[in-house]
Coordinates of C-alpha atoms in Angstrom, one line a residue:
M164 CA 82.3 119.4 114.7
E165 CA 83.0 115.4 115.2
M166 CA 82.0 114.3 111.6
E167 CA 84.0 117.2 110.1
T168 CA 87.3 116.1 112.3
F169 CA 86.3 112.1 111.2
F170 CA 86.0 112.7 107.1
K171 CA 88.5 116.1 106.6
A172 CA 85.3 117.5 104.5
S173 CA 87.0 120.9 104.8
E174 CA 90.7 119.9 104.3
R175 CA 89.7 118.5 100.9
G176 CA 87.8 121.8 100.1
S177 CA 84.1 120.1 100.7
S178 CA 81.7 120.6 103.5
V179 CA 78.5 118.3 105.0
S180 CA 75.9 120.0 102.6
Q181 CA 78.1 119.1 99.7
E182 CA 79.0 115.6 100.4
C183 CA 75.3 115.1 100.7
R184 CA 74.4 116.2 97.8
A185 CA 77.3 114.2 96.2
G186 CA 75.9 111.1 97.4
L187 CA 72.4 112.0 96.3
T188 CA 74.1 111.9 93.0
T189 CA 76.1 109.1 93.3
F190 CA 72.9 107.2 94.2
L191 CA 71.0 108.5 91.4
A192 CA 73.1 107.8 89.1
M193 CA 73.6 104.3 90.3
A194 CA 69.9 103.7 90.9
Y195 CA 68.6 102.0 87.6
I196 CA 70.7 98.6 89.2
I197 CA 68.1 98.4 91.6
A198 CA 65.5 97.5 88.5
V199 CA 67.8 95.9 86.0
N200 CA 70.1 93.8 88.6
P201 CA 66.9 91.8 90.0
A202 CA 65.3 91.4 86.1
I203 CA 68.6 89.8 85.4
L204 CA 68.8 87.7 88.3
V205 CA 65.1 86.3 88.4
H206 CA 66.1 84.4 85.4
A207 CA 68.5 82.4 87.5
G208 CA 65.3 81.2 89.3
I209 CA 66.0 84.3 92.3
P210 CA 62.3 85.7 93.3
L211 CA 62.0 89.2 92.1
N212 CA 61.4 90.7 95.9
A213 CA 64.3 89.1 97.1
A214 CA 66.6 90.1 94.2
I215 CA 65.7 93.6 94.9
T216 CA 65.7 93.2 98.8
A217 CA 69.7 91.8 98.4
T218 CA 70.6 94.0 96.0
C219 CA 69.7 97.2 97.9
I220 CA 70.9 96.5 101.2
G221 CA 73.6 94.5 100.1
S222 CA 74.7 97.4 98.0
G223 CA 74.1 99.8 101.0
L224 CA 75.9 98.3 103.8
V225 CA 79.3 97.9 101.9
T226 CA 78.5 101.6 100.1
I227 CA 78.4 102.6 104.2
L228 CA 81.8 100.4 105.0
M229 CA 83.6 101.7 102.2
G230 CA 82.5 105.4 103.6
L231 CA 84.0 104.9 106.9
I232 CA 86.7 102.5 106.2
S233 CA 88.5 104.5 103.1
N234 CA 86.5 107.9 103.7
R235 CA 86.9 108.9 99.8
P236 CA 83.4 109.0 97.9
V237 CA 83.7 105.3 96.4
A238 CA 79.9 103.6 96.1
L239 CA 79.2 99.9 95.4
A240 CA 76.4 97.7 93.7
T241 CA 75.8 94.6 91.9
G242 CA 78.1 94.7 88.9
L243 CA 76.6 94.6 85.8
G244 CA 77.9 91.7 83.3
L245 CA 78.9 89.7 86.5
D246 CA 74.9 89.3 87.1
A247 CA 74.7 88.2 83.8
I248 CA 76.9 85.2 84.3
V249 CA 75.3 84.1 87.1
A250 CA 71.6 84.5 85.7
F251 CA 72.6 82.7 82.0
T252 CA 76.1 81.2 82.2
L253 CA 76.5 79.8 85.9
P254 CA 73.1 77.5 86.2
L255 CA 74.0 75.4 82.7
I256 CA 77.0 74.4 85.0
T257 CA 75.4 74.4 88.4
N258 CA 72.0 72.5 86.9
N259 CA 70.2 75.7 87.9
D260 CA 71.3 75.9 91.2
W261 CA 71.3 79.4 92.0
H262 CA 72.5 78.0 95.7
T263 CA 75.8 76.9 93.9
S264 CA 76.1 79.9 91.6
M265 CA 75.8 82.4 94.6
A266 CA 78.6 80.0 96.3
I267 CA 81.3 80.6 93.1
V268 CA 81.0 84.3 93.4
F269 CA 81.4 83.9 97.2
I270 CA 84.0 81.8 97.0
E271 CA 85.8 84.1 94.3
G272 CA 85.3 87.0 96.6
I273 CA 86.8 85.2 99.4
V274 CA 90.2 84.3 97.3
I275 CA 90.5 87.7 95.7
L276 CA 90.1 89.3 99.6
L277 CA 92.7 86.7 100.4
L278 CA 95.2 88.3 97.7
V279 CA 94.4 92.2 98.9
F280 CA 96.0 90.8 102.7
C281 CA 98.7 89.2 100.3
G282 CA 99.3 92.8 99.1
L283 CA 99.1 90.9 95.7
R284 CA 96.5 93.0 94.4
E285 CA 97.9 96.3 95.2
A286 CA 101.2 95.2 94.3
I287 CA 99.9 94.9 90.4
M288 CA 98.5 98.3 90.8
D289 CA 102.1 99.7 91.4
A290 CA 103.8 97.5 89.1
I291 CA 101.6 99.1 85.8
P292 CA 103.4 101.6 84.1
V293 CA 102.0 105.2 84.5
S294 CA 101.4 105.4 80.8
L295 CA 98.9 102.1 81.2
R296 CA 97.2 103.8 84.0
H297 CA 96.8 107.4 83.0
A298 CA 95.6 105.2 79.5
I299 CA 93.0 103.6 82.2
S300 CA 91.4 106.8 82.6
V301 CA 90.7 107.9 79.5
G302 CA 89.6 104.4 78.5
L303 CA 86.9 104.7 81.3
G304 CA 86.1 108.2 80.2
I305 CA 85.1 107.6 77.0
F306 CA 83.7 103.7 78.1
I307 CA 81.5 106.1 80.6
A308 CA 80.3 108.8 78.0
F309 CA 79.8 105.4 75.7
I310 CA 77.1 103.9 78.6
G311 CA 75.8 107.6 79.4
L312 CA 75.2 108.2 75.8
K313 CA 73.7 104.7 75.4
N314 CA 71.8 105.3 78.9
G315 CA 70.3 108.8 76.7
G316 CA 68.6 107.0 73.8
V317 CA 71.7 109.0 71.7
I318 CA 73.0 106.1 70.5
V319 CA 71.7 102.8 69.1
P320 CA 72.2 98.8 67.8
S321 CA 72.9 99.0 64.4
P322 CA 73.1 95.8 62.5
A323 CA 75.5 97.7 59.6
T324 CA 77.8 99.9 61.8
F325 CA 77.2 98.6 65.1
V326 CA 75.9 101.7 66.7
T327 CA 74.4 104.7 65.3
L328 CA 72.2 108.2 66.2
N329 CA 69.3 107.3 67.3
K330 CA 66.0 109.3 65.5
I331 CA 65.8 112.6 67.3
T332 CA 61.9 112.2 67.7
D333 CA 62.8 109.4 70.1
P334 CA 61.1 110.5 73.5
V335 CA 64.2 109.2 75.4
F336 CA 66.7 110.8 72.5
I337 CA 65.1 114.1 73.8
V338 CA 65.7 113.4 77.4
G339 CA 69.1 112.4 77.0
V340 CA 70.0 115.5 75.5
I341 CA 68.1 117.5 78.0
S342 CA 70.2 115.6 80.2
V343 CA 73.1 116.4 79.0
A344 CA 71.9 120.2 77.9
V345 CA 71.5 121.2 81.3
T346 CA 74.5 119.5 83.0
L347 CA 76.9 121.1 80.2
A348 CA 75.7 124.4 81.2
C349 CA 74.8 124.6 85.0
Y350 CA 78.1 123.0 85.0
A351 CA 79.7 126.3 82.4
L352 CA 77.9 128.7 85.0
K353 CA 79.8 127.2 87.9
V354 CA 76.3 126.2 89.5
K355 CA 76.9 123.9 92.4
G356 CA 75.1 120.7 92.2
A357 CA 75.2 120.6 88.1
L358 CA 74.9 116.8 87.7
L359 CA 72.6 116.3 90.3
I360 CA 69.9 119.5 88.6
G361 CA 70.1 117.6 85.1
I362 CA 69.0 114.4 86.4
A363 CA 66.2 115.9 88.3
L364 CA 65.1 118.1 85.3
A365 CA 65.7 115.2 82.9
V366 CA 63.5 113.2 85.1
I367 CA 61.0 116.0 85.1
A368 CA 60.6 116.5 81.0
G369 CA 60.4 112.7 80.9
I370 CA 57.0 112.5 82.6
P371 CA 54.9 114.2 79.5
L372 CA 57.5 112.6 77.0
G373 CA 56.8 108.8 78.9
V374 CA 59.9 108.4 79.7
T375 CA 60.0 108.6 83.5
S376 CA 57.2 106.1 84.3
L377 CA 55.0 107.4 87.7
P378 CA 55.1 105.0 90.3
T379 CA 53.2 102.1 90.7
G380 CA 53.4 102.5 94.7
F381 CA 55.5 103.9 97.5
I382 CA 56.4 101.1 99.7
A383 CA 57.6 97.1 99.1
P384 CA 57.9 94.3 100.5
L385 CA 61.2 93.1 101.9
D386 CA 62.5 89.8 101.7
F387 CA 65.4 88.1 102.6
S388 CA 65.4 84.4 101.7
T389 CA 68.5 85.0 99.6
F390 CA 70.5 85.7 102.5
G391 CA 72.8 83.1 103.0
A392 CA 72.4 81.2 99.7
P393 CA 75.7 79.7 99.6
F394 CA 75.4 77.8 102.8
M395 CA 71.8 77.0 101.9
V396 CA 71.3 73.2 101.6
D397 CA 69.2 71.2 98.4
E398 CA 67.0 68.5 98.9
E399 CA 69.5 66.1 99.8
G400 CA 71.1 68.3 102.4
T401 CA 74.2 69.7 100.2
M402 CA 75.4 72.9 100.5
G403 CA 75.6 75.1 98.0
I404 CA 79.2 76.2 98.7
V405 CA 80.1 72.1 98.8
K406 CA 78.8 71.6 95.6
A407 CA 81.0 74.6 94.0
L408 CA 84.3 73.4 95.6
I409 CA 83.9 70.0 94.3
N410 CA 83.3 71.0 91.2
P411 CA 86.4 71.7 88.7
V412 CA 83.9 73.0 86.2
C413 CA 82.6 75.6 89.0
L414 CA 86.4 76.9 90.4
V415 CA 86.9 78.0 87.0
C416 CA 84.1 79.8 86.8
A417 CA 85.2 81.8 90.3
F418 CA 88.6 82.2 88.7
S419 CA 87.0 83.9 85.7
L420 CA 84.8 86.0 87.7
L421 CA 87.8 87.2 89.7
M422 CA 89.8 88.1 86.8
S423 CA 87.4 90.6 86.0
D424 CA 86.4 91.8 89.1
F425 CA 90.5 92.2 89.8
F426 CA 90.8 94.2 87.7
D427 CA 87.2 96.3 86.6
T428 CA 88.1 97.3 90.2
M429 CA 91.6 99.0 89.2
G430 CA 90.0 101.3 86.2
T431 CA 87.1 102.3 89.0
A432 CA 89.1 103.6 91.5
T433 CA 91.4 105.2 88.9
A434 CA 88.0 107.1 87.4
V435 CA 86.8 107.9 90.4
A436 CA 89.7 109.1 92.0
K437 CA 90.8 111.3 89.2
A438 CA 86.8 112.8 89.3
G439 CA 87.5 113.5 93.8
D440 CA 90.6 115.0 93.3
F441 CA 92.6 111.8 94.8
L442 CA 94.8 110.4 92.2
N443 CA 98.5 111.5 92.3
E444 CA 100.3 112.7 89.4
D445 CA 102.1 109.3 88.9
G446 CA 98.2 107.4 88.6
T447 CA 98.4 105.5 91.5
V448 CA 95.3 106.1 93.8
E449 CA 95.2 107.6 97.9
N450 CA 93.9 104.8 99.9
I451 CA 93.7 102.4 97.4
S452 CA 94.6 99.8 100.1
E453 CA 91.1 100.4 102.0
I454 CA 89.5 100.7 98.5
L455 CA 90.7 96.6 97.6
T456 CA 90.4 95.6 100.7
V457 CA 86.0 96.6 101.0
D458 CA 86.1 95.7 97.2
S459 CA 87.0 92.7 98.1
A460 CA 84.9 91.7 100.5
A461 CA 81.8 93.3 98.5
A462 CA 82.4 90.5 96.1
A463 CA 82.3 87.6 98.9
L464 CA 79.2 89.5 100.6
G465 CA 77.2 89.4 96.8
G466 CA 77.1 85.9 96.7
L467 CA 76.5 85.3 100.5
F468 CA 73.2 88.2 100.2
G469 CA 72.7 86.2 97.1
A470 CA 72.8 89.8 94.9
S471 CA 75.6 88.5 92.7
S472 CA 79.3 90.1 93.0
I473 CA 79.1 93.4 94.4
T474 CA 81.7 95.9 93.1
T475 CA 82.8 99.6 93.3
F476 CA 80.8 101.1 90.2
V477 CA 82.3 103.8 87.8
E478 CA 78.8 106.2 88.6
S479 CA 80.6 106.9 91.7
A480 CA 82.6 109.4 89.7
S481 CA 79.4 111.3 88.5
G482 CA 78.9 112.1 92.7
A483 CA 83.0 113.0 92.6
A484 CA 82.5 115.2 89.7
D485 CA 79.8 116.9 91.5
G486 CA 81.7 117.7 94.7
G487 CA 82.4 114.4 96.4
R488 CA 85.4 114.7 98.4
T489 CA 85.2 111.9 101.1
G490 CA 83.5 108.6 102.8
L491 CA 80.8 111.5 103.8
S492 CA 78.8 110.8 100.1
A493 CA 79.6 107.3 99.6
I494 CA 77.7 107.0 103.6
V495 CA 74.8 109.0 102.5
T496 CA 74.6 106.8 99.1
G497 CA 74.6 103.5 101.1
V498 CA 71.6 105.2 103.4
L499 CA 69.7 106.1 100.5
F500 CA 70.2 102.4 99.0
I501 CA 69.0 100.8 102.2
L502 CA 66.3 102.8 102.3
A503 CA 65.1 101.9 98.4
A504 CA 64.9 99.0 99.8
L505 CA 61.3 99.5 101.3
F506 CA 60.8 102.6 98.7
A507 CA 62.2 100.9 95.3
P508 CA 58.8 101.8 93.8
I509 CA 59.3 105.8 94.3
I510 CA 63.0 105.4 92.8
S511 CA 62.6 103.8 89.7
V512 CA 61.3 106.7 88.6
V513 CA 64.7 107.6 88.3
S514 CA 65.2 106.6 84.4
A515 CA 68.7 105.5 82.8
A516 CA 68.3 108.5 79.8
S517 CA 68.0 111.3 83.1
T518 CA 71.7 110.1 84.1
C519 CA 73.2 111.0 80.4
G520 CA 74.6 114.4 80.8
A521 CA 76.3 113.3 84.5
L522 CA 77.9 110.3 82.5
V523 CA 78.8 112.6 79.7
L524 CA 79.9 115.2 81.9
V525 CA 82.3 112.9 84.1
G526 CA 83.6 111.2 80.6
Y527 CA 84.8 114.6 79.3
L528 CA 86.3 115.4 82.4
M529 CA 88.6 112.4 82.2
I530 CA 90.0 112.5 78.9
S531 CA 92.3 115.4 79.5
D532 CA 94.4 112.8 80.7
T533 CA 95.7 112.2 77.0
V534 CA 97.7 114.7 77.5
E535 CA 100.3 112.8 80.4
I536 CA 100.7 109.9 77.7
N537 CA 104.4 110.0 75.7
W538 CA 102.7 109.5 72.5
S539 CA 106.3 109.9 70.7
D540 CA 107.7 106.6 72.7
L541 CA 105.8 103.2 70.3
S542 CA 106.4 101.3 73.6
E543 CA 104.1 103.4 76.3
S544 CA 101.8 104.8 73.3
F545 CA 100.5 101.6 71.4
P546 CA 99.9 100.0 75.0
A547 CA 97.9 103.2 75.8
F548 CA 96.3 103.1 72.9
A549 CA 94.8 99.6 72.9
T550 CA 94.2 100.2 76.5
I551 CA 91.8 103.4 75.3
I552 CA 89.9 101.6 72.5
G553 CA 89.9 98.2 74.1
I554 CA 87.7 99.6 77.2
P555 CA 85.2 101.1 75.8
L556 CA 84.8 98.8 72.0
T557 CA 84.8 95.3 74.0
F558 CA 81.9 96.9 76.8
S559 CA 84.8 95.9 79.2
I560 CA 87.3 97.3 81.8
S561 CA 89.2 94.3 82.4
D562 CA 89.2 93.2 78.5
G563 CA 90.7 96.2 78.2
I564 CA 93.0 96.6 80.6
G565 CA 93.9 92.9 79.4
F566 CA 94.9 94.5 75.7
G567 CA 96.6 96.9 77.6
F568 CA 98.9 94.6 79.2
I569 CA 99.7 91.9 76.7
S570 CA 100.5 94.9 74.2
Y571 CA 103.0 96.6 76.3
I572 CA 104.8 92.9 77.3
I573 CA 104.8 91.9 73.7
V574 CA 105.7 95.3 71.8
A575 CA 108.6 95.8 74.7
L576 CA 109.8 92.0 73.6
I577 CA 110.1 93.5 69.7
T578 CA 111.5 96.4 70.7
G579 CA 114.1 95.3 73.1
N580 CA 112.9 97.3 76.5
V581 CA 112.3 94.1 77.9
K582 CA 113.9 94.9 81.4
K583 CA 111.3 97.9 81.2
I584 CA 108.7 94.7 82.2
K585 CA 108.4 94.7 86.2
P586 CA 107.9 90.9 87.2
L587 CA 104.4 91.5 88.6
M588 CA 103.3 92.7 84.4
W589 CA 104.7 89.3 83.4
V590 CA 102.0 87.5 85.9
A591 CA 99.3 89.8 84.6
G592 CA 100.2 89.3 81.6
I593 CA 100.0 85.6 81.9
M594 CA 96.7 85.7 84.1
F595 CA 94.8 87.6 80.8
V596 CA 96.0 85.6 78.7
V597 CA 95.0 82.3 80.5
Y598 CA 91.6 84.5 81.2
F599 CA 90.9 85.3 77.2
F600 CA 90.9 81.8 76.4
L601 CA 89.0 80.7 79.1
L602 CA 86.2 83.6 77.6

């Protein structure tokens, strides 16, 4: 009863069992990060086992924190793309010192947390026009579906057309299609746990096809050697954070990471809120202050743990679509991440292809926001269009939002609607221009 009172599951049309199932769905949709992030971070010189421990423990702790503070089904993990910057870009600046690279991430997280405490991050979200809020949701829906189809081997790179349909005999394609078909069938028949069932059956189907790899072991050793990375000293006795603070180039990199984190979470929170039924009619997200606070702290903690920047994951929408309505589902996801630090070999059997159906269905559910956009008004519709195509085509939430912000200002200037632009939209637009020049 105390758990029910705290999380308000029945009040939100859910139950403890439903939240647990949704938390498992979210975890399975995100589990690929346990293998992918360490594989990327080793290029920065971080030991593999240490990267696995940092990824699992860091993601688990902040996700539990999110569940307790925001009471929303929002899960976090190391952000893809951000870890690639840590592995392949920052070493060129930090002379291959990954402690300094993690210090840059830590600094970015602290700054963005201060912006939240000052109210700036939430204020910018409030300044976003309603049409752009809905466009972000739609763009993310397409983006999520695109990720699902890519993971499922349904679409593959093409030198001639950028992307193309994969061969239908490809085992990964077959698993991806099975995942979509089972998920859609269960959803259409209103079977509870449709997304989870789709993932599970796709994992099983992948065994004879060679897509699902059987575990080579059961328990992985824990390695906490990356924890406290920004404050570790080099051979000369200098801490990584000191080297980052005295290097202007490092601070510019921190700004670039900040911009990506700042606006990625805005879009992701909208996506999860849409699927979890806590998005208001005007496009605002309930409990956004708590969500942004934990997300910002997570970025700093990611650098502190040596996991790279930890951020809100758009795959959280899969658990929300599977019935997650409270922070209990996030806590379940977080606990599973912590357990995965020990049982990583077993978790690795969940292939990216098996999550295809969950992500495609979530994308489908989010497309409905297109009807909320006023397509007859150019000053509203074109920026919305720029956002919708920008997010999936650049494979970046923040880049797509930047397209929308800048085009909104330009169209308003051209059409004589300058008064529509709120002061913080000007600030955000200028920040995006600077950000794009720094890319």
